[in-house]
mmCIF file of C-alpha atoms (C1' of nucleotides) in Angstrom:
data_model
loop_
_atom_site.group_PDB
_atom_site.id
_atom_site.type_symbol
_atom_site.label_atom_id
_atom_site.label_comp_id
_atom_site.label_asym_id
_atom_site.label_seq_id
_atom_site.Cartn_x
_atom_site.Cartn_y
_atom_site.Cartn_z
ATOM 1 C CA MET A 1 0.000 0.000 0.000
ATOM 2 C CA ASN A 2 1.319 3.352 -0.972
ATOM 3 C CA LYS A 3 0.271 5.920 1.521
ATOM 4 C CA PRO A 4 0.350 9.505 0.412
ATOM 5 C CA CYS A 5 1.824 10.658 3.737
ATOM 6 C CA LEU A 6 0.004 13.862 4.367
ATOM 7 C CA SER A 7 1.368 16.492 6.655
ATOM 8 C CA ALA A 8 -0.528 17.697 9.678
ATOM 9 C CA ASN A 9 -1.342 20.800 7.715
ATOM 10 C CA ASP A 10 -2.705 18.908 4.764
ATOM 11 C CA ILE A 11 -4.966 17.011 7.088
ATOM 12 C CA GLN A 12 -6.155 20.041 8.936
ATOM 13 C CA GLU A 13 -6.985 21.590 5.629
ATOM 14 C CA ARG A 14 -8.912 18.567 4.487
ATOM 15 C CA LEU A 15 -10.972 18.548 7.621
ATOM 16 C CA GLN A 16 -11.733 22.213 7.364
ATOM 17 C CA ASN A 17 -12.614 21.988 3.709
ATOM 18 C CA ALA A 18 -15.068 19.291 4.624
ATOM 19 C CA GLY A 19 -16.582 21.488 7.286
ATOM 20 C CA VAL A 20 -15.287 19.347 10.112
ATOM 21 C CA GLN A 21 -13.766 21.024 13.110
ATOM 22 C CA PRO A 22 -10.165 19.884 13.384
ATOM 23 C CA THR A 23 -10.120 18.820 16.997
ATOM 24 C CA LEU A 24 -7.108 17.079 18.446
ATOM 25 C CA GLN A 25 -8.747 13.676 18.328
ATOM 26 C CA ARG A 26 -9.929 14.091 14.793
ATOM 27 C CA LEU A 27 -6.600 15.292 13.536
ATOM 28 C CA ALA A 28 -4.796 12.473 15.259
ATOM 29 C CA ILE A 29 -7.166 9.728 14.147
ATOM 30 C CA CYS A 30 -7.318 11.132 10.667
ATOM 31 C CA LYS A 31 -3.558 11.253 10.458
ATOM 32 C CA PHE A 32 -3.298 7.698 11.707
ATOM 33 C CA VAL A 33 -5.809 6.289 9.292
ATOM 34 C CA LEU A 34 -4.587 8.252 6.309
ATOM 35 C CA ASN A 35 -0.881 7.836 6.859
ATOM 36 C CA GLU A 36 -0.236 4.754 8.897
ATOM 37 C CA ALA A 37 -3.106 2.384 9.247
ATOM 38 C CA ASP A 38 -4.065 -0.198 6.731
ATOM 39 C CA HIS A 39 -7.773 -0.919 6.652
ATOM 40 C CA PRO A 40 -8.169 -0.560 10.386
ATOM 41 C CA THR A 41 -11.270 -1.377 12.339
ATOM 42 C CA ALA A 42 -12.666 0.951 14.973
ATOM 43 C CA ASP A 43 -10.990 -1.309 17.464
ATOM 44 C CA ASP A 44 -7.624 -0.934 15.802
ATOM 45 C CA VAL A 45 -8.011 2.803 15.925
ATOM 46 C CA LYS A 46 -9.024 2.662 19.557
ATOM 47 C CA GLU A 47 -5.982 0.579 20.453
ATOM 48 C CA TRP A 48 -3.670 2.886 18.629
ATOM 49 C CA ALA A 49 -5.277 5.903 20.247
ATOM 50 C CA ASP A 50 -4.991 4.440 23.723
ATOM 51 C CA VAL A 51 -1.259 4.177 23.220
ATOM 52 C CA ASN A 52 -0.631 7.323 21.251
ATOM 53 C CA LEU A 53 -3.242 9.779 22.341
ATOM 54 C CA GLY A 54 -3.846 8.985 25.943
ATOM 55 C CA LYS A 55 -7.202 7.525 26.803
ATOM 56 C CA ILE A 56 -9.986 8.286 24.455
ATOM 57 C CA SER A 57 -13.487 6.946 24.655
ATOM 58 C CA GLN A 58 -14.732 4.280 22.350
ATOM 59 C CA ALA A 59 -17.664 6.503 21.495
ATOM 60 C CA THR A 60 -15.373 9.257 20.340
ATOM 61 C CA VAL A 61 -13.514 6.847 18.129
ATOM 62 C CA TYR A 62 -16.737 5.743 16.509
ATOM 63 C CA ASN A 63 -18.059 9.264 16.268
ATOM 64 C CA THR A 64 -14.844 10.480 14.759
ATOM 65 C CA LEU A 65 -14.669 7.715 12.202
ATOM 66 C CA ASN A 66 -18.280 8.235 11.252
ATOM 67 C CA THR A 67 -17.672 11.935 10.942
ATOM 68 C CA LEU A 68 -14.727 11.305 8.644
ATOM 69 C CA VAL A 69 -16.797 8.928 6.557
ATOM 70 C CA ASP A 70 -19.616 11.451 6.295
ATOM 71 C CA ALA A 71 -17.087 14.063 5.298
ATOM 72 C CA GLY A 72 -15.897 11.849 2.481
ATOM 73 C CA ILE A 73 -12.407 11.530 3.892
ATOM 74 C CA LEU A 74 -12.751 7.845 4.630
ATOM 75 C CA LYS A 75 -14.795 5.040 3.247
ATOM 76 C CA GLU A 76 -16.188 2.209 5.293
ATOM 77 C CA PHE A 77 -16.505 -1.384 4.235
ATOM 78 C CA LYS A 78 -17.975 -4.502 5.657
ATOM 79 C CA PHE A 79 -16.602 -7.833 4.630
ATOM 80 C CA PRO A 80 -18.271 -11.172 4.969
ATOM 81 C CA HIS A 81 -15.483 -12.705 6.998
ATOM 82 C CA SER A 82 -15.643 -10.265 9.859
ATOM 83 C CA GLY A 83 -18.432 -8.557 11.657
ATOM 84 C CA LYS A 84 -16.443 -5.384 11.953
ATOM 85 C CA VAL A 85 -16.524 -2.291 9.843
ATOM 86 C CA VAL A 86 -13.233 -1.536 8.168
ATOM 87 C CA TYR A 87 -12.110 1.957 7.295
ATOM 88 C CA ASP A 88 -10.295 2.717 4.113
ATOM 89 C CA CYS A 89 -8.458 5.877 3.249
ATOM 90 C CA ASN A 90 -8.905 5.030 -0.395
ATOM 91 C CA THR A 91 -12.115 6.825 -1.189
ATOM 92 C CA HIS A 92 -12.046 6.050 -4.870
ATOM 93 C CA ASP A 93 -14.044 3.176 -6.254
ATOM 94 C CA HIS A 94 -12.017 0.047 -5.866
ATOM 95 C CA PHE A 95 -12.159 -3.627 -5.089
ATOM 96 C CA HIS A 96 -10.543 -5.796 -2.471
ATOM 97 C CA PHE A 97 -8.483 -8.891 -2.074
ATOM 98 C CA VAL A 98 -8.549 -10.609 1.300
ATOM 99 C CA ASP A 99 -5.698 -12.842 2.324
ATOM 100 C CA GLU A 100 -7.530 -15.790 3.751
ATOM 101 C CA SER A 101 -4.808 -16.717 6.199
ATOM 102 C CA THR A 102 -4.058 -13.323 7.682
ATOM 103 C CA GLY A 103 -7.208 -11.395 6.927
ATOM 104 C CA LYS A 104 -5.086 -8.633 5.457
ATOM 105 C CA ILE A 105 -6.901 -6.577 2.876
ATOM 106 C CA TYR A 106 -5.401 -5.333 -0.366
ATOM 107 C CA ASP A 107 -6.942 -2.734 -2.588
ATOM 108 C CA ILE A 108 -7.466 -3.609 -6.202
ATOM 109 C CA ASP A 109 -7.580 -0.991 -8.875
ATOM 110 C CA PRO A 110 -10.788 -1.366 -10.898
ATOM 111 C CA ALA A 111 -8.684 -0.723 -13.987
ATOM 112 C CA ASP A 112 -7.166 -4.137 -13.428
ATOM 113 C CA VAL A 113 -10.494 -5.874 -13.510
ATOM 114 C CA LYS A 114 -12.825 -6.285 -16.398
ATOM 115 C CA ILE A 115 -16.347 -7.364 -15.596
ATOM 116 C CA ASP A 116 -18.895 -8.216 -18.253
ATOM 117 C CA ILE A 117 -22.346 -8.803 -16.968
ATOM 118 C CA ALA A 118 -24.975 -10.322 -19.204
ATOM 119 C CA ILE A 119 -28.132 -9.986 -17.188
ATOM 120 C CA PRO A 120 -31.538 -8.788 -18.314
ATOM 121 C CA LYS A 121 -31.479 -5.103 -18.966
ATOM 122 C CA LYS A 122 -34.123 -4.322 -16.416
ATOM 123 C CA PHE A 123 -31.357 -4.683 -13.859
ATOM 124 C CA LYS A 124 -29.700 -1.297 -13.773
ATOM 125 C CA VAL A 125 -26.378 -1.821 -12.078
ATOM 126 C CA LYS A 126 -25.200 1.240 -10.216
ATOM 127 C CA ASP A 127 -22.628 -0.214 -7.933
ATOM 128 C CA ILE A 128 -20.317 -3.197 -8.034
ATOM 129 C CA LYS A 129 -18.683 -4.740 -5.039
ATOM 130 C CA LEU A 130 -16.018 -7.279 -5.744
ATOM 131 C CA VAL A 131 -14.186 -9.115 -3.019
ATOM 132 C CA LEU A 132 -11.579 -11.676 -3.888
ATOM 133 C CA LYS A 133 -10.335 -14.100 -1.330
ATOM 134 C CA GLY A 134 -7.331 -16.321 -1.546
ATOM 135 C CA GLU A 135 -3.770 -16.670 -0.543
ATOM 136 C CA ILE A 136 -0.585 -14.861 -1.352
ATOM 137 C CA LYS A 137 2.412 -16.818 -2.410
ATOM 138 C CA MET B 1 -36.553 -17.323 -8.403
ATOM 139 C CA ASN B 2 -37.362 -20.782 -9.498
ATOM 140 C CA LYS B 3 -37.825 -22.952 -6.476
ATOM 141 C CA PRO B 4 -37.498 -26.669 -6.979
ATOM 142 C CA CYS B 5 -40.440 -27.400 -4.676
ATOM 143 C CA LEU B 6 -39.247 -30.403 -2.778
ATOM 144 C CA SER B 7 -41.616 -32.777 -1.097
ATOM 145 C CA ALA B 8 -41.463 -33.466 2.593
ATOM 146 C CA ASN B 9 -39.883 -36.755 1.727
ATOM 147 C CA ASP B 10 -37.197 -35.205 -0.422
ATOM 148 C CA ILE B 11 -36.316 -32.926 2.414
ATOM 149 C CA GLN B 12 -36.254 -35.631 5.007
ATOM 150 C CA GLU B 13 -33.941 -37.558 2.772
ATOM 151 C CA ARG B 14 -31.644 -34.622 2.302
ATOM 152 C CA LEU B 15 -31.376 -34.105 6.012
ATOM 153 C CA GLN B 16 -30.680 -37.725 6.671
ATOM 154 C CA ASN B 17 -28.116 -37.935 3.899
ATOM 155 C CA ALA B 18 -26.365 -35.030 5.517
ATOM 156 C CA GLY B 19 -26.390 -36.778 8.867
ATOM 157 C CA VAL B 20 -28.850 -34.357 10.382
ATOM 158 C CA GLN B 21 -31.694 -35.683 12.463
ATOM 159 C CA PRO B 22 -34.919 -34.704 10.765
ATOM 160 C CA THR B 23 -36.705 -33.175 13.702
ATOM 161 C CA LEU B 24 -40.008 -31.419 13.246
ATOM 162 C CA GLN B 25 -38.433 -27.987 13.481
ATOM 163 C CA ARG B 26 -35.701 -28.793 11.050
ATOM 164 C CA LEU B 27 -38.026 -30.299 8.524
ATOM 165 C CA ALA B 28 -40.350 -27.359 8.735
ATOM 166 C CA ILE B 29 -37.697 -24.696 8.554
ATOM 167 C CA CYS B 30 -35.883 -26.511 5.821
ATOM 168 C CA LYS B 31 -39.045 -26.832 3.809
ATOM 169 C CA PHE B 32 -39.804 -23.179 4.263
ATOM 170 C CA VAL B 33 -36.395 -21.991 3.220
ATOM 171 C CA LEU B 34 -36.050 -24.386 0.334
ATOM 172 C CA ASN B 35 -39.531 -24.062 -1.063
ATOM 173 C CA GLU B 36 -40.995 -20.764 -0.064
ATOM 174 C CA ALA B 37 -38.597 -18.240 1.324
ATOM 175 C CA ASP B 38 -36.435 -15.969 -0.733
ATOM 176 C CA HIS B 39 -33.163 -15.117 0.937
ATOM 177 C CA PRO B 40 -34.698 -14.951 4.388
ATOM 178 C CA THR B 41 -32.948 -13.737 7.490
ATOM 179 C CA ALA B 42 -33.093 -15.631 10.762
ATOM 180 C CA ASP B 43 -35.738 -13.155 11.760
ATOM 181 C CA ASP B 44 -37.840 -13.890 8.724
ATOM 182 C CA VAL B 45 -37.674 -17.557 9.538
ATOM 183 C CA LYS B 46 -38.579 -16.907 13.146
ATOM 184 C CA GLU B 47 -41.603 -14.860 12.119
ATOM 185 C CA TRP B 48 -42.767 -17.495 9.729
ATOM 186 C CA ALA B 49 -42.254 -20.188 12.324
ATOM 187 C CA ASP B 50 -44.195 -18.307 14.966
ATOM 188 C CA VAL B 51 -47.179 -18.278 12.666
ATOM 189 C CA ASN B 52 -46.825 -21.672 11.090
ATOM 190 C CA LEU B 53 -45.161 -23.862 13.656
ATOM 191 C CA GLY B 54 -46.377 -22.594 16.949
ATOM 192 C CA LYS B 55 -43.850 -20.876 19.129
ATOM 193 C CA ILE B 56 -40.281 -21.800 18.584
ATOM 194 C CA SER B 57 -37.314 -20.280 20.303
ATOM 195 C CA GLN B 58 -35.028 -17.873 18.574
ATOM 196 C CA ALA B 59 -32.100 -20.051 19.590
ATOM 197 C CA THR B 60 -33.585 -23.032 17.846
ATOM 198 C CA VAL B 61 -34.060 -21.026 14.688
ATOM 199 C CA TYR B 62 -30.434 -19.993 14.723
ATOM 200 C CA ASN B 63 -29.244 -23.458 15.664
ATOM 201 C CA THR B 64 -31.327 -25.010 12.954
ATOM 202 C CA LEU B 65 -30.150 -22.614 10.286
ATOM 203 C CA ASN B 66 -26.553 -23.086 11.330
ATOM 204 C CA THR B 67 -27.023 -26.818 11.267
ATOM 205 C CA LEU B 68 -28.427 -26.631 7.761
ATOM 206 C CA VAL B 69 -25.542 -24.466 6.657
ATOM 207 C CA ASP B 70 -23.032 -26.865 8.175
ATOM 208 C CA ALA B 71 -24.805 -29.691 6.419
ATOM 209 C CA GLY B 72 -24.404 -27.912 3.118
ATOM 210 C CA ILE B 73 -28.121 -27.593 2.573
ATOM 211 C CA LEU B 74 -28.094 -23.829 2.855
ATOM 212 C CA LYS B 75 -25.554 -21.135 2.303
ATOM 213 C CA GLU B 76 -25.269 -18.017 4.355
ATOM 214 C CA PHE B 77 -24.367 -14.580 3.106
ATOM 215 C CA LYS B 78 -23.689 -11.230 4.632
ATOM 216 C CA PHE B 79 -24.261 -8.142 2.620
ATOM 217 C CA PRO B 80 -22.878 -4.720 3.283
ATOM 218 C CA HIS B 81 -26.254 -3.053 3.459
ATOM 219 C CA SER B 82 -27.610 -5.067 6.326
ATOM 220 C CA GLY B 83 -26.144 -6.414 9.469
ATOM 221 C CA LYS B 84 -28.134 -9.590 9.166
ATOM 222 C CA VAL B 85 -27.108 -12.935 7.825
ATOM 223 C CA VAL B 86 -29.152 -14.047 4.857
ATOM 224 C CA TYR B 87 -29.807 -17.671 4.036
ATOM 225 C CA ASP B 88 -29.826 -18.930 0.506
ATOM 226 C CA CYS B 89 -31.082 -22.255 -0.707
ATOM 227 C CA ASN B 90 -28.878 -21.893 -3.751
ATOM 228 C CA THR B 91 -25.736 -23.646 -2.589
ATOM 229 C CA HIS B 92 -23.966 -23.373 -5.900
ATOM 230 C CA ASP B 93 -21.450 -20.642 -6.493
ATOM 231 C CA HIS B 94 -23.299 -17.582 -7.587
ATOM 232 C CA PHE B 95 -23.431 -13.836 -7.362
ATOM 233 C CA HIS B 96 -26.054 -11.389 -6.212
ATOM 234 C CA PHE B 97 -27.936 -8.353 -7.310
ATOM 235 C CA VAL B 98 -29.492 -6.207 -4.622
ATOM 236 C CA ASP B 99 -32.405 -3.957 -5.448
ATOM 237 C CA GLU B 100 -31.420 -0.781 -3.710
ATOM 238 C CA SER B 101 -34.949 0.374 -3.088
ATOM 239 C CA THR B 102 -36.465 -2.811 -1.736
ATOM 240 C CA GLY B 103 -33.426 -4.712 -0.556
ATOM 241 C CA LYS B 104 -34.629 -7.726 -2.480
ATOM 242 C CA ILE B 105 -31.851 -10.048 -3.517
ATOM 243 C CA TYR B 106 -31.578 -11.763 -6.869
ATOM 244 C CA ASP B 107 -29.231 -14.586 -7.658
ATOM 245 C CA ILE B 108 -26.959 -14.177 -10.628
ATOM 246 C CA ASP B 109 -25.619 -17.129 -12.509
ATOM 247 C CA PRO B 110 -21.832 -16.900 -12.711
ATOM 248 C CA ALA B 111 -22.137 -18.049 -16.300
ATOM 249 C CA ASP B 112 -23.620 -14.645 -17.058
ATOM 250 C CA VAL B 113 -20.635 -12.807 -15.718
ATOM 251 C CA LYS B 114 -17.151 -12.693 -17.104
ATOM 252 C CA ILE B 115 -14.458 -11.399 -14.807
ATOM 253 C CA ASP B 116 -10.906 -10.823 -15.937
ATOM 254 C CA ILE B 117 -8.529 -9.945 -13.193
ATOM 255 C CA ALA B 118 -5.105 -8.665 -14.027
ATOM 256 C CA ILE B 119 -3.385 -8.617 -10.662
ATOM 257 C CA PRO B 120 0.101 -9.838 -9.814
ATOM 258 C CA LYS B 121 0.227 -13.579 -9.897
ATOM 259 C CA LYS B 122 1.237 -13.902 -6.277
ATOM 260 C CA PHE B 123 -2.411 -13.294 -5.516
ATOM 261 C CA LYS B 124 -4.026 -16.689 -5.791
ATOM 262 C CA VAL B 125 -7.725 -16.059 -6.062
ATOM 263 C CA LYS B 126 -9.768 -18.881 -4.623
ATOM 264 C CA ASP B 127 -13.084 -17.219 -4.156
ATOM 265 C CA ILE B 128 -14.915 -14.360 -5.787
ATOM 266 C CA LYS B 129 -17.766 -12.484 -4.224
ATOM 267 C CA LEU B 130 -19.629 -10.157 -6.492
ATOM 268 C CA VAL B 131 -22.510 -8.048 -5.323
ATOM 269 C CA LEU B 132 -24.261 -5.729 -7.700
ATOM 270 C CA LYS B 133 -26.519 -3.028 -6.462
ATOM 271 C CA GLY B 134 -28.941 -0.985 -8.428
ATOM 272 C CA GLU B 135 -32.524 -0.617 -9.392
ATOM 273 C CA ILE B 136 -34.954 -2.623 -11.408
ATOM 274 C CA LYS B 137 -36.942 -0.923 -14.068
ATOM 275 C "C1'" DA C 1 -30.291 -45.611 28.251
ATOM 276 C "C1'" DT C 2 -27.820 -42.442 25.802
ATOM 277 C "C1'" DA C 3 -27.079 -38.871 22.873
ATOM 278 C "C1'" DT C 4 -29.462 -34.920 20.691
ATOM 279 C "C1'" DT C 5 -32.416 -31.243 20.512
ATOM 280 C "C1'" DT C 6 -35.154 -27.717 22.410
ATOM 281 C "C1'" DG C 7 -36.426 -23.521 25.089
ATOM 282 C "C1'" DC C 8 -35.320 -19.881 27.901
ATOM 283 C "C1'" DA C 9 -32.498 -16.518 29.482
ATOM 284 C "C1'" DA C 10 -28.301 -14.540 29.735
ATOM 285 C "C1'" DA C 11 -24.241 -13.074 27.681
ATOM 286 C "C1'" DG C 12 -21.401 -11.650 23.665
ATOM 287 C "C1'" DC C 13 -19.830 -8.669 20.056
ATOM 288 C "C1'" DC C 14 -19.955 -4.465 17.591
ATOM 289 C "C1'" DT C 15 -22.001 -0.062 17.287
ATOM 290 C "C1'" DT C 16 -25.000 3.773 18.573
ATOM 291 C "C1'" DT C 17 -27.226 6.945 21.767
ATOM 292 C "C1'" DG C 18 -28.288 9.980 25.919
ATOM 293 C "C1'" DC C 19 -26.699 13.049 28.820
ATOM 294 C "C1'" DA C 20 -23.650 15.878 31.568
ATOM 295 C "C1'" DG C 21 -19.359 18.198 31.574
ATOM 296 C "C1'" DG C 22 -15.790 20.759 29.012
ATOM 297 C "C1'" DG C 23 -13.543 23.307 25.414
ATOM 298 C "C1'" DG C 24 -13.217 26.100 21.281
ATOM 299 C "C1'" DA C 25 -15.110 29.918 18.160
ATOM 300 C "C1'" DT D 1 -21.895 33.182 25.251
ATOM 301 C "C1'" DC D 2 -23.113 29.292 22.560
ATOM 302 C "C1'" DC D 3 -22.468 25.334 20.197
ATOM 303 C "C1'" DC D 4 -20.137 21.428 19.375
ATOM 304 C "C1'" DC D 5 -17.150 17.883 21.095
ATOM 305 C "C1'" DT D 6 -15.932 14.510 24.495
ATOM 306 C "C1'" DG D 7 -16.448 10.768 27.855
ATOM 307 C "C1'" DC D 8 -18.953 7.566 30.262
ATOM 308 C "C1'" DA D 9 -22.330 4.377 30.669
ATOM 309 C "C1'" DA D 10 -26.238 2.424 29.072
ATOM 310 C "C1'" DA D 11 -28.829 0.534 25.406
ATOM 311 C "C1'" DG D 12 -29.453 -1.452 20.841
ATOM 312 C "C1'" DG D 13 -29.369 -5.114 17.150
ATOM 313 C "C1'" DC D 14 -27.924 -9.555 15.870
ATOM 314 C "C1'" DT D 15 -26.071 -13.954 17.177
ATOM 315 C "C1'" DT D 16 -24.222 -17.400 20.323
ATOM 316 C "C1'" DT D 17 -23.963 -20.013 24.608
ATOM 317 C "C1'" DG D 18 -25.117 -22.461 29.112
ATOM 318 C "C1'" DC D 19 -28.039 -25.284 31.258
ATOM 319 C "C1'" DA D 20 -32.050 -27.930 32.386
ATOM 320 C "C1'" DA D 21 -36.022 -30.209 30.520
ATOM 321 C "C1'" DA D 22 -37.865 -32.750 26.721
ATOM 322 C "C1'" DT D 23 -37.197 -35.837 22.854
ATOM 323 C "C1'" DA D 24 -35.500 -39.230 19.715
ATOM 324 C "C1'" DT D 25 -32.966 -43.637 18.686
#
DNA sequence: ATATTTGCAAAGCCTTTGCAGGGGA
DNA sequence: TCCCCTGCAAAGGCTTTGCAAATAT
């Protein structure tokens, strides 16, 4: 995964442009998810925050992540293999590959996938979710 | 959806072949899901059972459905748009189309979909989940 | 007689919500 | 000041689990 590595300023700007007050918690969580984390769950974020931010409440973690999702800064995904929501700093349309042994998630560029669907034309497809599962050699 | 409409005997046989004791509840639920229901949730099954079987416990509904899944008679799916597990009597590999306005789920024959994935060959794809969302005209 | 299955209730997991206190604009 | 943010705890939705009573082989 190739993280863009945004500066604190970049992040503050993004939050403000999205109309989100750049509080300490939001800046920190946003920085973590955008620069360091790889498809973290709320729990992952909470654990990181406990270590790196001092105690923060679970509710704030959820609220913050939801705020960032609403602001379009993050995307959330649910995968079949886990009950937990996963946050993705890649907000572009894309697909996923799940390593079945580790659970690690890899983004797949839709340009690398060609999908031809021959279903009756009354089905108007507006959104495609593709999740590949397998192993990595 | 084209249900095969199995007789009570067919179903009893299927359960027994799978090594599952054909109790009243299992036969009834199995018959409902195989013959009548369309991608029901555990809740849907419970509601149906309350009306058609006399009271049954929620736990038994879940246990029964899990037993049927383990036996390979049903498949379970989780979709991003709902937190609930959905049961499918189509145990063959297949994809799904979700009507975004009603939530109704349609099975898609994999033969109708061609997927070409050009990702590095270290990714060994063993399983493909494809969920289409859209509307039906 | 022995192994399953059922029902009930309680607990579990993940997430959201209510409310009071606190901090920033 | 005023509004939004935070923290805590409680509740919510879905599913599983523990245990005793009922049932099947």
